[in-house]
CSV table of C-alpha atoms in Angstrom, one decimal:
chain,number,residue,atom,x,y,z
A,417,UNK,CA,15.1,-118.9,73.1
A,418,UNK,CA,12.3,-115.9,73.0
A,419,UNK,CA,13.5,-115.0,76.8
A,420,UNK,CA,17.1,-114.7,75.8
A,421,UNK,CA,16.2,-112.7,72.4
A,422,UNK,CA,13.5,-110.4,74.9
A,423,UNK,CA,16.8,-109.8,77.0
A,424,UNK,CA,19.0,-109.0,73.7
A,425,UNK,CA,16.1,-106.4,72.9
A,426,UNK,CA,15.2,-104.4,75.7
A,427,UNK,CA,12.2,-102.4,73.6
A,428,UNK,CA,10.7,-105.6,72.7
A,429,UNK,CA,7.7,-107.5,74.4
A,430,UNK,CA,7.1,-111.6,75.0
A,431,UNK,CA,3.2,-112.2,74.8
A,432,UNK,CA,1.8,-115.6,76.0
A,433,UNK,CA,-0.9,-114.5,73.2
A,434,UNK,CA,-1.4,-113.4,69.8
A,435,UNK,CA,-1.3,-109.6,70.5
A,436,UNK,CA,-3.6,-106.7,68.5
A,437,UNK,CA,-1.1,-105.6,66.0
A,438,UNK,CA,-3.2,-102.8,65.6
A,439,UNK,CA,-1.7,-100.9,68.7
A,440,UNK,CA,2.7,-102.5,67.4
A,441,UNK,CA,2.6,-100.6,64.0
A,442,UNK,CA,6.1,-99.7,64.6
A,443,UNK,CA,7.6,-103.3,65.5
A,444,UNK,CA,8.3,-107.1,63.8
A,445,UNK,CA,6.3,-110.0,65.5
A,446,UNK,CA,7.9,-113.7,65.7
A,447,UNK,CA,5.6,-116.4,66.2
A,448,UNK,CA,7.6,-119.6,68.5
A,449,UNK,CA,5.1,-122.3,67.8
A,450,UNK,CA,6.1,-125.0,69.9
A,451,UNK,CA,5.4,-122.5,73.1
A,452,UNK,CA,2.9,-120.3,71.2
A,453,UNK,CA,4.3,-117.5,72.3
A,454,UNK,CA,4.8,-113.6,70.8
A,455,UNK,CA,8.0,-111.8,70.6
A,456,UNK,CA,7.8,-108.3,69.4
A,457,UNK,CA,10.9,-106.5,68.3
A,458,UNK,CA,10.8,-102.9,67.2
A,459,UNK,CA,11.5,-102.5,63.7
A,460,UNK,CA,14.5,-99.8,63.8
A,461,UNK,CA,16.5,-101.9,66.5
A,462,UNK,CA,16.7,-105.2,64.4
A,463,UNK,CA,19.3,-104.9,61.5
A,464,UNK,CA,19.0,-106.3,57.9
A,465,UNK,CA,21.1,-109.1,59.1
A,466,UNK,CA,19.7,-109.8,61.8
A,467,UNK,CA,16.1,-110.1,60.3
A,468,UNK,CA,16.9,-112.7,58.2
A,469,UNK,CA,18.2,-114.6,60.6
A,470,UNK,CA,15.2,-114.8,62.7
A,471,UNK,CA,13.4,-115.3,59.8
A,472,UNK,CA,14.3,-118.3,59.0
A,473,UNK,CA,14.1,-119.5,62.2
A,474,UNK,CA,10.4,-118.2,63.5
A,475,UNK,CA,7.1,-117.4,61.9
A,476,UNK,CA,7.6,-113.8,60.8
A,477,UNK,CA,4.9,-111.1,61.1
A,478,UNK,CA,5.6,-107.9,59.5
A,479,UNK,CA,3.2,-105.5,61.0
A,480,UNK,CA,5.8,-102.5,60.9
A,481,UNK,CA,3.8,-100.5,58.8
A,482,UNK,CA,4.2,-96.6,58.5
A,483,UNK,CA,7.0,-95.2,57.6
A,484,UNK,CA,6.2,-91.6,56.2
A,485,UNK,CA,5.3,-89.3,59.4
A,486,UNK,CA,2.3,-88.2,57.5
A,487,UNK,CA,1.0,-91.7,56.8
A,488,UNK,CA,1.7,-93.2,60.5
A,489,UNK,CA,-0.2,-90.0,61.9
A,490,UNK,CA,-3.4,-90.7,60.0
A,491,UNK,CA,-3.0,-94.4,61.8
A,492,UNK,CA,-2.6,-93.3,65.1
A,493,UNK,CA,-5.7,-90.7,64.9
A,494,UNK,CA,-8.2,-93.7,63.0
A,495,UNK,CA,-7.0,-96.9,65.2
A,496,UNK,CA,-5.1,-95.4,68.2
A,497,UNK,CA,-7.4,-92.4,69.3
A,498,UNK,CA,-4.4,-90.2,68.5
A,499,UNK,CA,-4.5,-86.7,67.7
A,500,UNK,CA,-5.6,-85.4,64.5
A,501,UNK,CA,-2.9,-85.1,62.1
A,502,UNK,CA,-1.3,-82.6,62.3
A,503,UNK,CA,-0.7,-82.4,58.1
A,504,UNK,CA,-4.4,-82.7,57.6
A,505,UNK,CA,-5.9,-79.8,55.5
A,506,UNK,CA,-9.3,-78.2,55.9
A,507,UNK,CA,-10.8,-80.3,53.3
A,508,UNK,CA,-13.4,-83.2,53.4
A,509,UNK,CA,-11.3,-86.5,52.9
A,510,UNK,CA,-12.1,-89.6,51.4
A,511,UNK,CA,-11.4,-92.7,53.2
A,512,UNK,CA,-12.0,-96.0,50.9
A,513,UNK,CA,-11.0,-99.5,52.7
A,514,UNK,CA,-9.4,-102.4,50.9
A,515,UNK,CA,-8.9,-105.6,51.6
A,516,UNK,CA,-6.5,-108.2,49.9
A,517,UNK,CA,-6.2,-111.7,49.6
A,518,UNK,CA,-2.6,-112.5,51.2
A,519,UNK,CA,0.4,-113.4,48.7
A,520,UNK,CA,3.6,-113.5,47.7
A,521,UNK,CA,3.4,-109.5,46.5
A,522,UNK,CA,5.4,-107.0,48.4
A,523,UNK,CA,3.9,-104.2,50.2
A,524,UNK,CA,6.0,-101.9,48.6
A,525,UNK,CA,5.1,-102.8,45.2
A,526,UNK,CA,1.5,-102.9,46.0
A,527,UNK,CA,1.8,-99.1,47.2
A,528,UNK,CA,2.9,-98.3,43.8
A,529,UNK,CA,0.4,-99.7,41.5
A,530,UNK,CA,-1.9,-98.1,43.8
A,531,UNK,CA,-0.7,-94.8,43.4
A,532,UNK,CA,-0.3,-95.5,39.6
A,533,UNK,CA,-4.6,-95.5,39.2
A,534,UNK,CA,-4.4,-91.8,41.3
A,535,UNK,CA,-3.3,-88.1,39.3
A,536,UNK,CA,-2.8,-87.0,42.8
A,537,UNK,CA,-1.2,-87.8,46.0
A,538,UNK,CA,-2.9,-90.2,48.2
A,539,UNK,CA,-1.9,-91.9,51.5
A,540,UNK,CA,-2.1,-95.6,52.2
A,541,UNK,CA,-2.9,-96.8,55.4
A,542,UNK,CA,-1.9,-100.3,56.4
A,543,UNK,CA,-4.1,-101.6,58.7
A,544,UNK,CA,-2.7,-105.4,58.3
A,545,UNK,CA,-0.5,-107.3,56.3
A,546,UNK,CA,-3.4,-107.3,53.3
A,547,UNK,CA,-5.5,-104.4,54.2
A,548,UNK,CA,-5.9,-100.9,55.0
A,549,UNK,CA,-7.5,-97.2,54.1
A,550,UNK,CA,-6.7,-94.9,50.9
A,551,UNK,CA,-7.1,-91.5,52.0
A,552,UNK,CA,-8.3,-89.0,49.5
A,553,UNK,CA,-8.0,-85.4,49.3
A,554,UNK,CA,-11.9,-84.0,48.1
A,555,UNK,CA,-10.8,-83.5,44.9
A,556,UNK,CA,-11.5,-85.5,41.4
A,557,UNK,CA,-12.1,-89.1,42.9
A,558,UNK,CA,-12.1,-91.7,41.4
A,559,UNK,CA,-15.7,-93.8,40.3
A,560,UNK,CA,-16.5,-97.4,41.4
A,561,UNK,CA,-15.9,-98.5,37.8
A,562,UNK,CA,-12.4,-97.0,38.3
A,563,UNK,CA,-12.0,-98.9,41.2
A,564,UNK,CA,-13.3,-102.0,39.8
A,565,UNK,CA,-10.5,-101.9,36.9
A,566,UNK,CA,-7.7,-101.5,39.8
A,567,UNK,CA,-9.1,-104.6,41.6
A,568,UNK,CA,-9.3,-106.3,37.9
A,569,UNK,CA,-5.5,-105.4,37.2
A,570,UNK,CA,-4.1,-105.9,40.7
A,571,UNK,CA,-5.9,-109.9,39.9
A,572,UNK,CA,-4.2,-109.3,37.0
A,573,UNK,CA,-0.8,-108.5,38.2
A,574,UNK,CA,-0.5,-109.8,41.3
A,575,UNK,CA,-2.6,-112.5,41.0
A,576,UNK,CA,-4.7,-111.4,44.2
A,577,UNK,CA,-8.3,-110.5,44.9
A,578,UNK,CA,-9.0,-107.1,46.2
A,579,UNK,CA,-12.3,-105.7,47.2
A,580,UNK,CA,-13.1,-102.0,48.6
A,581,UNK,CA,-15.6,-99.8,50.4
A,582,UNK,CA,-15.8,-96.4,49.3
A,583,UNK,CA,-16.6,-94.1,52.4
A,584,UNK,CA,-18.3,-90.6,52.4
A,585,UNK,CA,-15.8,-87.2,52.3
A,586,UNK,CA,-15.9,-85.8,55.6
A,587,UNK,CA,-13.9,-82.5,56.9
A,588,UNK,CA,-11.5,-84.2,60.1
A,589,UNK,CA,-13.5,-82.7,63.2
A,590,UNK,CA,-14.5,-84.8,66.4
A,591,UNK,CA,-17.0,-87.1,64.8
A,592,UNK,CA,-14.8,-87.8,61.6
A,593,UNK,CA,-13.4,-91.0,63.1
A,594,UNK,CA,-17.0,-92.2,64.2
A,595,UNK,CA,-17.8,-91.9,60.4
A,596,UNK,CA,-15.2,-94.1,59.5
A,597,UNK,CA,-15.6,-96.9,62.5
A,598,UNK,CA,-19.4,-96.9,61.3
A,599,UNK,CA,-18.0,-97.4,57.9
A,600,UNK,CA,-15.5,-100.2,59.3
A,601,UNK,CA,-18.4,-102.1,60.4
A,602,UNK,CA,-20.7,-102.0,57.2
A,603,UNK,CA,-17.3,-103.7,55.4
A,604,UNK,CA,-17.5,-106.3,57.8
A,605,UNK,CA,-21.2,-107.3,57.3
A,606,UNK,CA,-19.9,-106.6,53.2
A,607,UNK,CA,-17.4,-109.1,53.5
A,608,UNK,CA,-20.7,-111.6,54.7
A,609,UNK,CA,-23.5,-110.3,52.7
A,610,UNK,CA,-21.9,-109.6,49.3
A,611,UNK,CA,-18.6,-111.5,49.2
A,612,UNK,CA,-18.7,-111.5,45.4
A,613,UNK,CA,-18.6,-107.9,45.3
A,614,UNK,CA,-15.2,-106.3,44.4
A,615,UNK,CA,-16.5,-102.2,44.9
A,616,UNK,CA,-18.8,-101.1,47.7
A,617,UNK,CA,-20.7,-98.3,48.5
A,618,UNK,CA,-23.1,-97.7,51.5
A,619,UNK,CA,-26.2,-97.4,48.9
A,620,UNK,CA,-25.3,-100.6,47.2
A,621,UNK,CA,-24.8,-102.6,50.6
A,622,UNK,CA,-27.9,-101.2,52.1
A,623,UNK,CA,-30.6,-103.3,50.3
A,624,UNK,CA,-28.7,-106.2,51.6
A,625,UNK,CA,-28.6,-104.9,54.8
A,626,UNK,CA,-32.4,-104.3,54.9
A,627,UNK,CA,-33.2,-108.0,53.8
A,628,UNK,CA,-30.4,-109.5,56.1
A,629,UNK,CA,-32.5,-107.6,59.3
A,630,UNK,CA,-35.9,-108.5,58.3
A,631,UNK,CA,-38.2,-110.1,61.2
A,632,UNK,CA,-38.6,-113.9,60.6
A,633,UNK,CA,-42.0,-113.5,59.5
A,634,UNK,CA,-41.3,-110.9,57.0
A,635,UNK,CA,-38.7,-112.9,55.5
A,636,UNK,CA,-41.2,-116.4,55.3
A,637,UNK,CA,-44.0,-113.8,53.7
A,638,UNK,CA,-41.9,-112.0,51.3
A,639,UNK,CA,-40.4,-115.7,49.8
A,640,UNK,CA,-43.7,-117.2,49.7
A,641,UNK,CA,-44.9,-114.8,47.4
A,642,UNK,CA,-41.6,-115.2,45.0
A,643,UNK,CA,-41.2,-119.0,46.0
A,644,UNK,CA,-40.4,-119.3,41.8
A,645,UNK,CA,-37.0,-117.1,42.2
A,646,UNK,CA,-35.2,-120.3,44.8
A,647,UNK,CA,-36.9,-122.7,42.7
A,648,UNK,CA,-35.2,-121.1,39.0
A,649,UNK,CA,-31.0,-119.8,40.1
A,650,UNK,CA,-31.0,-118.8,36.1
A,651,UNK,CA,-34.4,-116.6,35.9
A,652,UNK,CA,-33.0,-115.3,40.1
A,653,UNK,CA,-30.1,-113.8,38.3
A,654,UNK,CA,-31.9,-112.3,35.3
A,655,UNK,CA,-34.8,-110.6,37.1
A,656,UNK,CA,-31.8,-109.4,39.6
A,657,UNK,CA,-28.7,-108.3,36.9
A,658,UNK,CA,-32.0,-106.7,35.4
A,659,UNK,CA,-33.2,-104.7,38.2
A,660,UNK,CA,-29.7,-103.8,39.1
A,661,UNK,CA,-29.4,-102.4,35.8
A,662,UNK,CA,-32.3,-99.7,35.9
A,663,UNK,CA,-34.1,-102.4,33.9
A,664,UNK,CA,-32.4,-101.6,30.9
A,665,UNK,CA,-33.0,-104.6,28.3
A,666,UNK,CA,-30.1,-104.3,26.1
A,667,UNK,CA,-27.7,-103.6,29.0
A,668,UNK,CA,-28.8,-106.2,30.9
A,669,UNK,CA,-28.5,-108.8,27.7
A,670,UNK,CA,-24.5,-107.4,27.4
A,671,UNK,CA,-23.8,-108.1,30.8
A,672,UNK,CA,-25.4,-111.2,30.9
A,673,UNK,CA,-24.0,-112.3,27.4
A,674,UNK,CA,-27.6,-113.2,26.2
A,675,UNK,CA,-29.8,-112.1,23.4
A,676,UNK,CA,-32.5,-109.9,23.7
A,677,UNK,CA,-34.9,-112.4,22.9
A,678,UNK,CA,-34.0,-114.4,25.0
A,679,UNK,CA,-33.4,-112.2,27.9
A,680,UNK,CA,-37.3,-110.9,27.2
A,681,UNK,CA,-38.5,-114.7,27.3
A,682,UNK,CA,-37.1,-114.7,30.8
A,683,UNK,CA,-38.6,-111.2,32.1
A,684,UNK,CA,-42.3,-112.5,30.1
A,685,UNK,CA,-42.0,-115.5,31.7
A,686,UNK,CA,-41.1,-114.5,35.2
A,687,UNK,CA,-44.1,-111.5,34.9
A,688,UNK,CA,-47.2,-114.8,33.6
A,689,UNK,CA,-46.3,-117.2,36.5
A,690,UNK,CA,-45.7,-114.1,39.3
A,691,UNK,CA,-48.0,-111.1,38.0
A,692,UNK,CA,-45.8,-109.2,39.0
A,693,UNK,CA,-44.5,-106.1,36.9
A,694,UNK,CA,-41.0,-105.2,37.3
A,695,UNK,CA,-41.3,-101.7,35.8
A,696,UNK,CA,-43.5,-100.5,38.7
A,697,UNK,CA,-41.3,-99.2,41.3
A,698,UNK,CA,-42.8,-101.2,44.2
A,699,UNK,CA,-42.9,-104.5,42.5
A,700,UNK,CA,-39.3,-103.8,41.5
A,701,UNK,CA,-37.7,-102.5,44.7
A,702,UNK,CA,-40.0,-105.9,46.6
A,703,UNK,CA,-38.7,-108.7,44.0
A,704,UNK,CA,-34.9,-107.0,44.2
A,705,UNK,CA,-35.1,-107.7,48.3
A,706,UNK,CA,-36.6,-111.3,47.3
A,707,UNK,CA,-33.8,-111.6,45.0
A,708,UNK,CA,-31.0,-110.4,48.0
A,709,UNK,CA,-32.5,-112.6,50.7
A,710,UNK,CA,-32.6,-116.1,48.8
A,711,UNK,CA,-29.2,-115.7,48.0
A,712,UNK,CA,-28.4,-114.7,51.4
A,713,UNK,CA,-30.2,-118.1,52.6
């Protein structure tokens, strides 16, 4: 059936495999499973009819994803090697990936409550059917806590989990798109390292990254020494929620819902069977690595 539909469309391809959508932004992908095979139709020759039918009788893929001229030039330049865009002011811009858990939600809608958290324009760039870049004008950005509530109320919403990597502002110039495929790569280790994490920045992934390329002799040294943090889960989240909070006692109690006394108990009792003291910086900065690479064990 997919060679007779490839003949009724003569701008659409037949792959034996699944193709990189990256490269098809502009076209609808069927899946035939008994054969395994890829039909790729572009998006304006396939009427509103039409789609439907082959809907319902293939896997559908929508991977047609710029419409706006200004948003599918930004994709070419960052995953096609295009040119820069030709739009593009001579400002740094912000580029922060997200990525989605996949749903019932509409892409469309999604867009919007997006653009709902933002006083100014923005762009969206779908990279996927759940993910893609927010581009930023260097203006008023928004702050991870910000971006945290937009992940809470798109949970909230939508019922799906986002989490995203806030890049650094860069002016567009030759090595702007190096930037951001360095930062493409430290949200895939992200996705590994910290998959709890909803908001990520470079400075918060690094520690992690540090621990995770430690020499296997560093690594046995460093847990022998703090052997009590994999034997104790409870006092391995205190001392870290602690640290991570610029060992701040009475933050660090509200976030962990605890008393101060009893939060203190922990730090007091952590400091007798270790000697360790977590308000020198060194001691601190070596017992938050501890902390990243048991739970990365």
């Amino acid at each position: 059936m997919f060679k007779k539909l490839h003949d009724q469309y003569p701008g659409s391809l037949l792959e034996n495999e699944k193709p990189d959508f990256r490269f098809y932004s502009d076209m609808y992908w069927f899946l035939h499973e008994d054969s395994g095979q890829w039909l790729g139709i572009p998006a304006q020759d396939v009427s509103a009819d039409s789609l439907v039918i082959l809907k319902t009788l293939f896997e559908f893929h929508d991977f047609s994803i710029h419409h706006a001229p200004a948003a599918q030039a930004w994709f070419q330049f960052l995953f096609s090697n295009g040119e820069f865009p030709s739009l593009a002011k001579d400002v740094p811009y912000r580029l922060v990936q997200f990525k989605m858990s996949e749903g019932e939600w509409i892409r469309e809608d999604m867009e919007a409550a997006f653009k709902g958290f933002f006083e100014k324009d923005i762009l969206i760039i779908w990279d996927g059917p759940a993910k893609g870049v927010i581009v930023e004008e260097d203006h008023d950005h928004l702050a991870e806590e910000e971006f945290l509530a937009i992940s809470n109320a798109l949970e909230s919403d939508f019922f799906v989990k986002t989490a995203f990597y806030i890049g650094v502002p860069n002016k567009i110039g030759d090595h702007f798109r190096n930037y951001f495929k360095e930062e493409q790569r430290l949200f895939e280790q992200a996705s590994s390292l910290l998959p709890a994490e909803r908001v990520l920045k470079f400075e918060k992934l690094f520690p992690s990254l540090v621990t995770g390329n430690l020499d296997a002799l560093l690594k046995k040294s460093l847990l022998s020494r703090l052997s009590l943090l994999e034997e104790d889960p409870e006092l391995l989240n205190t001392v870290k929620v602690f640290l991570q909070n610029s060992s701040n006692v009475s933050l660090t109690a509200k976030k962990l819902y605890v008393h101060r006394n009893t939060l203190q108990y922990r730090l007091d009792k952590f400091t007798e069977k270790t000697g360790i003291q977590l308000k020198d910086f060194n001691s601190a900065l070596t017992v938050y690595l501890a902390c990243l690479l048991v739970e990365q064990k």
